[in-house]
Coordinates of N, CA and C in Angstrom, one line a residue:
X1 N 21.7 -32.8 203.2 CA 23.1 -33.1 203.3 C 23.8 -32.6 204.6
X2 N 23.1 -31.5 205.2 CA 24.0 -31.3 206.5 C 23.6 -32.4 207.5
X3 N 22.5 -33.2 207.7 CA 22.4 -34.4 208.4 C 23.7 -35.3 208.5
X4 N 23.9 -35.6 207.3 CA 25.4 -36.6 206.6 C 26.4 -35.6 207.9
X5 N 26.4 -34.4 207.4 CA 27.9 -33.6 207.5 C 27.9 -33.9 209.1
X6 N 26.6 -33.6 209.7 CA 26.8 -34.0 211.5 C 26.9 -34.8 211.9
X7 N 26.2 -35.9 210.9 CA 27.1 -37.5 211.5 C 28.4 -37.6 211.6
X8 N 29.0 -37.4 210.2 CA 30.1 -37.7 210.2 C 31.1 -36.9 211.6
X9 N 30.6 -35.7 211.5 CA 30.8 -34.8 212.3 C 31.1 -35.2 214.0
X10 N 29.9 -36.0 214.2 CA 29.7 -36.9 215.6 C 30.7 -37.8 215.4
X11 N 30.7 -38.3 214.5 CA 31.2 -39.7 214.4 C 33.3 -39.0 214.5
X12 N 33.5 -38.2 213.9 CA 35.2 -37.4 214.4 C 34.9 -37.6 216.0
X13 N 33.8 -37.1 216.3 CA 34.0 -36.4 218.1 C 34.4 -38.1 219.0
X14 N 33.5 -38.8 218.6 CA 33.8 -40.0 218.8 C 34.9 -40.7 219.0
X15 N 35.9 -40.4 217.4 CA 36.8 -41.0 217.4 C 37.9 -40.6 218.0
X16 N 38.1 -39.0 217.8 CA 38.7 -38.2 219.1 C 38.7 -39.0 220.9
X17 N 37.4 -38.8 221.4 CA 37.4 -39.8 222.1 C 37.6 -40.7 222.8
X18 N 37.6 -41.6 222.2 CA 37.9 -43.7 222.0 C 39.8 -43.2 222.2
X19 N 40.1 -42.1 220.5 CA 42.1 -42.2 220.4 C 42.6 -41.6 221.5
X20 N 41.9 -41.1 222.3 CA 42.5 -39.9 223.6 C 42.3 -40.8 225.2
X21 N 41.1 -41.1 225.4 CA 40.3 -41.4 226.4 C 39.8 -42.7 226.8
X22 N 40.7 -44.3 227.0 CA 39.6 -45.4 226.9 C 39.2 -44.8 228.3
X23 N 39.1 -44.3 229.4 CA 38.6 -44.4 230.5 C 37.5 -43.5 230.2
X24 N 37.4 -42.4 229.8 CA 36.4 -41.8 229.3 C 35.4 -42.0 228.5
X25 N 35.8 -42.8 227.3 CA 34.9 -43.6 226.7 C 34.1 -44.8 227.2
X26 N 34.9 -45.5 228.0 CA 34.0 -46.7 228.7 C 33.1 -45.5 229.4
X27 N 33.3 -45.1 230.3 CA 31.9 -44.1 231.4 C 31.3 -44.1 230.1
X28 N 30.8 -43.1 229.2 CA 30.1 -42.8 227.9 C 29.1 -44.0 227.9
X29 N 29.8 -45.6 227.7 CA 29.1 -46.3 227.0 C 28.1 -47.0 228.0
X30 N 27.9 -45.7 229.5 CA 27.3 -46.0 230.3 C 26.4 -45.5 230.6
X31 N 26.0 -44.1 229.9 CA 25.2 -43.0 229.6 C 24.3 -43.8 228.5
X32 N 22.8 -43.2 228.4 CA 21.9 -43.6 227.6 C 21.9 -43.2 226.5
X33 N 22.0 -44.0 225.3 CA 22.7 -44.0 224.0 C 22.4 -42.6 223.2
X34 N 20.9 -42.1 223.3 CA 20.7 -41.0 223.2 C 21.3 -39.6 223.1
X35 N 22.3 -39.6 224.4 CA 22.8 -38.6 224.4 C 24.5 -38.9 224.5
X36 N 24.6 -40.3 224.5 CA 26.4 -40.1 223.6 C 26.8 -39.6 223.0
X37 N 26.5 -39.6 221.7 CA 26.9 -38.6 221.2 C 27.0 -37.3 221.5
X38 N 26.3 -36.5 222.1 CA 26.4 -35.6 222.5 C 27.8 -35.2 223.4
X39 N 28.0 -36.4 224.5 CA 29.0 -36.2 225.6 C 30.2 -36.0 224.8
X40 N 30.2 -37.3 223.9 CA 31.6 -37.5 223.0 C 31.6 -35.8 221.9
X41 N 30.7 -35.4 221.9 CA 31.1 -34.3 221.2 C 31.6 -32.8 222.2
X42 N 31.4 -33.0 223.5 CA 31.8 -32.2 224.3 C 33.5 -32.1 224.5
X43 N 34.0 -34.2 224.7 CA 34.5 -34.4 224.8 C 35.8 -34.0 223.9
X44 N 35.5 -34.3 223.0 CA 36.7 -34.1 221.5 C 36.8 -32.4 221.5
X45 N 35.8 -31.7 222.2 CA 36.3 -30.3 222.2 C 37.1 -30.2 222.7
X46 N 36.9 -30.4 224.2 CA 38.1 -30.0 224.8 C 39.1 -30.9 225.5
X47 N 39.0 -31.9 224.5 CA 40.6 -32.7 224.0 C 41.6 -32.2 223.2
X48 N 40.5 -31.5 222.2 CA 41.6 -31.0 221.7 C 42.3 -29.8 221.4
X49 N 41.5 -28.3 222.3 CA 42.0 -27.9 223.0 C 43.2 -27.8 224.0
X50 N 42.9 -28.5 224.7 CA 44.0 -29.1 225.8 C 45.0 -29.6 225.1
X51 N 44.5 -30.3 224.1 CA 46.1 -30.9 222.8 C 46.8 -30.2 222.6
X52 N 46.4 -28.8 222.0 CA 46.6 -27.3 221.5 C 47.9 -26.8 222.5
X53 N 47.5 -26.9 223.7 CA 48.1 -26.3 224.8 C 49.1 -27.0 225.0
X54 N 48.8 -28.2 225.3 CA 49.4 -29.1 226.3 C 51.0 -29.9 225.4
X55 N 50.2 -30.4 224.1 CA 51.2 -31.1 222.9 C 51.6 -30.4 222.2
X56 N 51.6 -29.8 221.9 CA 52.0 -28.9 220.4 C 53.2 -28.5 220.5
X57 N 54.1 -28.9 221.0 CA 55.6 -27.9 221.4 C 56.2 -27.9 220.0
X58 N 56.3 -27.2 220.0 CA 57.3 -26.6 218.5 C 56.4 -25.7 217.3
X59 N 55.1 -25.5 218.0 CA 54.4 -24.7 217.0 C 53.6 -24.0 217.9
X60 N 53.2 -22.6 217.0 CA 52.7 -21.4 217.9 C 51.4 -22.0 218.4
X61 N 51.5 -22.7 219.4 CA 50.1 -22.8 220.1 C 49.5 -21.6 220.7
X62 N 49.8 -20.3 220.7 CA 49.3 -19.2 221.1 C 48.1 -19.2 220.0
X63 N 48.6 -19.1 218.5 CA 48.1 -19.1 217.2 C 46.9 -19.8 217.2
X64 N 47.9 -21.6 217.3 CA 46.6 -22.2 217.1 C 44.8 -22.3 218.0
X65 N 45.5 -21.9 219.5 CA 44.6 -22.1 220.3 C 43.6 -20.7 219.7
X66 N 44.0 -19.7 219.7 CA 43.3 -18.5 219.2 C 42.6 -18.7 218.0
X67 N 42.9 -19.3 217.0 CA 42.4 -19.7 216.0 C 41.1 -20.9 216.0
X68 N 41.8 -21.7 216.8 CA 40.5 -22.6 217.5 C 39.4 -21.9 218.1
X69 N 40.0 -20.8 219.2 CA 38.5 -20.3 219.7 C 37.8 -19.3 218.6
X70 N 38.7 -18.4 217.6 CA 37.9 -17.7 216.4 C 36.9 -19.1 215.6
X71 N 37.3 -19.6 215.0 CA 36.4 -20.9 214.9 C 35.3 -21.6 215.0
X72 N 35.5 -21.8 216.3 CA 34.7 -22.0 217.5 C 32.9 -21.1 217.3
X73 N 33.4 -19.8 217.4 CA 32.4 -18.5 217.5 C 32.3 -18.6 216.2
X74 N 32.9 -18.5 215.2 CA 32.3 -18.7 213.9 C 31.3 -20.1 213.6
X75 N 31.5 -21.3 214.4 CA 30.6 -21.9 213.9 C 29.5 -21.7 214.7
X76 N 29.7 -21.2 216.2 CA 28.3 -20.6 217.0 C 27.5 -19.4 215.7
X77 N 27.8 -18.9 215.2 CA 26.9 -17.9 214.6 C 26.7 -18.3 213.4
X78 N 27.3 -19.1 212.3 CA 26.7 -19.5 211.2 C 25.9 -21.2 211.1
X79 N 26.5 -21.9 212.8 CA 25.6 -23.2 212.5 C 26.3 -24.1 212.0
X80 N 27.6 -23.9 212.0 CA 28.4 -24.9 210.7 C 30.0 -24.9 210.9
X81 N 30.9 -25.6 210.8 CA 32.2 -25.9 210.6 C 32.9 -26.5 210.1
X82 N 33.7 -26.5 209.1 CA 34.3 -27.2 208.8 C 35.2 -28.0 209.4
X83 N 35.4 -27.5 210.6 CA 36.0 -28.6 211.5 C 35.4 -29.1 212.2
X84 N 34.9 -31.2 211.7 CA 34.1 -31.9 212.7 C 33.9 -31.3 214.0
X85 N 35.0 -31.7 214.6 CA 34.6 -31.6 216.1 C 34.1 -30.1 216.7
X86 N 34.1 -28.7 215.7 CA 33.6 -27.8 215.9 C 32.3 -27.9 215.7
X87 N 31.7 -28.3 214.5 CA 30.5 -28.4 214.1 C 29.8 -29.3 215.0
X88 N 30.2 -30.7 215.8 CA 29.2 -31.0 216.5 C 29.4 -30.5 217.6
X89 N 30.4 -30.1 218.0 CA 29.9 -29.3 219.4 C 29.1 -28.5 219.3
X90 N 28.8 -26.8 218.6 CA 28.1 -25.8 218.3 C 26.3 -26.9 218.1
X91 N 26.6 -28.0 217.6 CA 25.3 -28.4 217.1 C 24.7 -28.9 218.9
X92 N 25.8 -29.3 219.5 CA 24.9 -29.5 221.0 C 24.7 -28.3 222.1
X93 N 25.8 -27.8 221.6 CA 25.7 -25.9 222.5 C 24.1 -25.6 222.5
X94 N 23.9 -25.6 220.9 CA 22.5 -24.7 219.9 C 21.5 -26.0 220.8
X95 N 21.7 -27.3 220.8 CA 20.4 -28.0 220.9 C 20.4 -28.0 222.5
X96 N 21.1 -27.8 223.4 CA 20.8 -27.8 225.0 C 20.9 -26.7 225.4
X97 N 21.5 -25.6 224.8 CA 21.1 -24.1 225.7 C 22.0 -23.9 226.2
X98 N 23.7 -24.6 226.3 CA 24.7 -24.6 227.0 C 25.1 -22.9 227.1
X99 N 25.3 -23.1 228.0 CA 26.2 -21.1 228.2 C 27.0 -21.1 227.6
X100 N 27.2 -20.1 226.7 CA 28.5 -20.3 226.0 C 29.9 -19.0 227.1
X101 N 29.0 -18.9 228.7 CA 30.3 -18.3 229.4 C 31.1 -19.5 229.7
X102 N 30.5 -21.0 230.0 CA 31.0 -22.0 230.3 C 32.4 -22.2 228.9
X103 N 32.1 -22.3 227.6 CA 33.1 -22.1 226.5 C 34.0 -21.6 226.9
X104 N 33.7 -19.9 227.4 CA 34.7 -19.0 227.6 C 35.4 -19.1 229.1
X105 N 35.2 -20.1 229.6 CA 35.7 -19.9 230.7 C 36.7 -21.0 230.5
X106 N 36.2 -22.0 230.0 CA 37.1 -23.1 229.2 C 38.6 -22.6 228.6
X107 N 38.0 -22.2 227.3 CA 39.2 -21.6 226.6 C 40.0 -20.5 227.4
X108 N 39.6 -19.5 228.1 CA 40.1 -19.0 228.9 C 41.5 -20.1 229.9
X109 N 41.0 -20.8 230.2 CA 41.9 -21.7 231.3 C 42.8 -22.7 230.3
X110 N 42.3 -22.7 228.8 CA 43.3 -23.2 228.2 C 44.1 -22.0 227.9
X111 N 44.5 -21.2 227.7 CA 45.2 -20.2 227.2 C 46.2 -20.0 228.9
X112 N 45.7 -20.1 230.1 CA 46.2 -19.9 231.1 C 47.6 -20.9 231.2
X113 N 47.5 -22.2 230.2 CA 47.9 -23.4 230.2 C 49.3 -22.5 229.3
X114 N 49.0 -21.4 228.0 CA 49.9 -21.2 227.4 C 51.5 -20.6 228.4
X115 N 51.3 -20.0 229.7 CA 52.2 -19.5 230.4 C 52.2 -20.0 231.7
X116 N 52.9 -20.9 231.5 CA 52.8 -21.4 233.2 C 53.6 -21.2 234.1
X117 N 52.7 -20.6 235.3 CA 53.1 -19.7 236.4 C 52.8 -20.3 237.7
X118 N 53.0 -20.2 239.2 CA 52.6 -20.3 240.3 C 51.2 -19.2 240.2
X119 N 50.3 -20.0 240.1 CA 49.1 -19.3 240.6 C 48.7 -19.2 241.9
X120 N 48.2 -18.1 242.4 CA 47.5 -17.4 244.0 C 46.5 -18.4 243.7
X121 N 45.8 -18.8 244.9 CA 44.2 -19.3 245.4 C 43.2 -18.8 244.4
X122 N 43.5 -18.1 244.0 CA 41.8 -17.5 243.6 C 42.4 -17.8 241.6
X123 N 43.6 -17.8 241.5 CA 44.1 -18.0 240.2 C 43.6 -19.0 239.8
X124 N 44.2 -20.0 241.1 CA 43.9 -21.8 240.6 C 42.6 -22.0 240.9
X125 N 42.0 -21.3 241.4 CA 40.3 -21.9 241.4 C 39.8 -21.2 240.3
X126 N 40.0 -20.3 239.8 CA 40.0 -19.9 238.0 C 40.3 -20.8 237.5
X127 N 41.3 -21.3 237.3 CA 41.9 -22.2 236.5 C 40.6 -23.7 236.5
X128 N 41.3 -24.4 237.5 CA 40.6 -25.7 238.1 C 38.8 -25.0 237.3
X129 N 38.0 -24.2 238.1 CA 36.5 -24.1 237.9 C 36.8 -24.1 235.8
X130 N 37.6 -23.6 234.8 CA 37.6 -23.2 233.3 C 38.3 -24.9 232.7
X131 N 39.0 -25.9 233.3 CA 39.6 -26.2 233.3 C 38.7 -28.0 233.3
X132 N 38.2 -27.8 234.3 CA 37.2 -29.2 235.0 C 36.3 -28.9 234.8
X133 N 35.4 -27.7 235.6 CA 34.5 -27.8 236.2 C 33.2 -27.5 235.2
X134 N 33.8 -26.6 234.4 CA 32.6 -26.2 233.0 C 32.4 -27.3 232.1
X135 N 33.7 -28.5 232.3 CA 33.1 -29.7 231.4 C 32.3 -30.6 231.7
X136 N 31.8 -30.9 233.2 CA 31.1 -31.1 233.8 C 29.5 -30.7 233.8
X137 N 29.9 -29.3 233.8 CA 28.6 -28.7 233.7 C 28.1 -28.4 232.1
X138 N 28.9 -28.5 231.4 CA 28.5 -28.6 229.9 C 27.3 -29.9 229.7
X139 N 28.3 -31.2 230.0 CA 27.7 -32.2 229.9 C 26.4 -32.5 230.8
X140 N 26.4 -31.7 232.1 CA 24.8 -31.5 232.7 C 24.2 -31.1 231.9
X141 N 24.2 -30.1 231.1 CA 22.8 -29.6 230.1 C 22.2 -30.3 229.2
X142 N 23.0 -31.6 229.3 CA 22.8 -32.6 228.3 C 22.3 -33.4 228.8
X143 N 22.5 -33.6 230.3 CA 21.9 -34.8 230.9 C 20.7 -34.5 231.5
X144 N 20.6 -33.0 231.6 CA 19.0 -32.5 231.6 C 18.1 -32.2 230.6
X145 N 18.8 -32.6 229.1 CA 18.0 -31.8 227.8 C 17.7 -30.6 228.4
X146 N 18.9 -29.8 228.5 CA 18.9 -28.3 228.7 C 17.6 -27.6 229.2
X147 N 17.2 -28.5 230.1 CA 16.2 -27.3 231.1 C 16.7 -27.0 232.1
X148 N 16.9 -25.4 232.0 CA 17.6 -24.6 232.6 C 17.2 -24.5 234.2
X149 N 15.9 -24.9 234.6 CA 15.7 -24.8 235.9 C 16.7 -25.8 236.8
X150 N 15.7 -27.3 236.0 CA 17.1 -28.7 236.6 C 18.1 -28.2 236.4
X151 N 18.7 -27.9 235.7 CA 20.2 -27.2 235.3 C 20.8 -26.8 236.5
X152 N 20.0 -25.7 237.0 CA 20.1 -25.1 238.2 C 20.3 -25.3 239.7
X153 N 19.2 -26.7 239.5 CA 19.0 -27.0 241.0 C 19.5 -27.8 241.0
X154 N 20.6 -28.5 240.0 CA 21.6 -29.8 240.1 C 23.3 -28.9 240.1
X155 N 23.1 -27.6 239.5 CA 24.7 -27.1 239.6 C 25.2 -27.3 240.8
X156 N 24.6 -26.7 241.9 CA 25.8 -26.6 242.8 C 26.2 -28.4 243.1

């Protein structure tokens, strides 16, 4: 039955996706079918994250973003979520070897999103590298089936 729960699970990340993203979705359906899903489940992460931060005016998005990343780590260690798009992400983290500093550097740059300030050079290249640049490199581990050498010698 958890087969079912990940499909369906993929199948949220997806639709998150497609309702957020046609420009991101077309690239997707340009990638080898194999690992779509996968991208689309990167994707709906931190969509909706960024939703958290970005849309939510009138509710404690401090709360909810914090609650999303407790979550998050709770499905990294039991394997499971009750929230789709947690559950297939954690299921591509676990299947490609993704760093989960890349996660934390993410959520990190969403929470940066909760106070917005004039950031110094070295702020905004925090920001920009937790913001862009880890979702990038997420979706590399996938486009290497997480071997960490290629991983390596395609980062920079």
């Amino acid at each position: 039955m958890k087969k079912l729960f990940d499909d369906v699970s993929f199948k949220c990340s997806v639709l998150v996706t497609k309702s957020y993203s046609t420009s991101f979705s077309l690239a997707v359906k340009m990638l080898a079918p194999s690992i779509r899903e996968d991208i689309y489940s990167i994707y709906g992460f931190v969509r909706f994250a960024d939703e958290i931060v970005d849309s939510f005016h009138g509710f404690d998005k401090e709360t909810l973003i914090n609650d999303f990343e407790n979550e998050y780590y709770k499905a990294q260690k039991f394997g499971i979520s009750l929230n789709p798009v947690l559950n297939s992400l954690q299921k591509v983290v676990n299947d490609f070897g993704i760093d989960h500093e890349l996660i934390e550097l993410f959520l990190n740059s969403m929470e940066m999103d909760l106070q917005p300030e004039m950031y110094s050079k070295e702020k905004y290249e925090k920001y920009i590298l937790g913001s862009a640049e880890v979702v990038g490199l997420m979706c590399l581990y996938v486009f290497v089936n997480g071997n960490k050498e290629q991983y390596e010698s395609l980062k920079p």
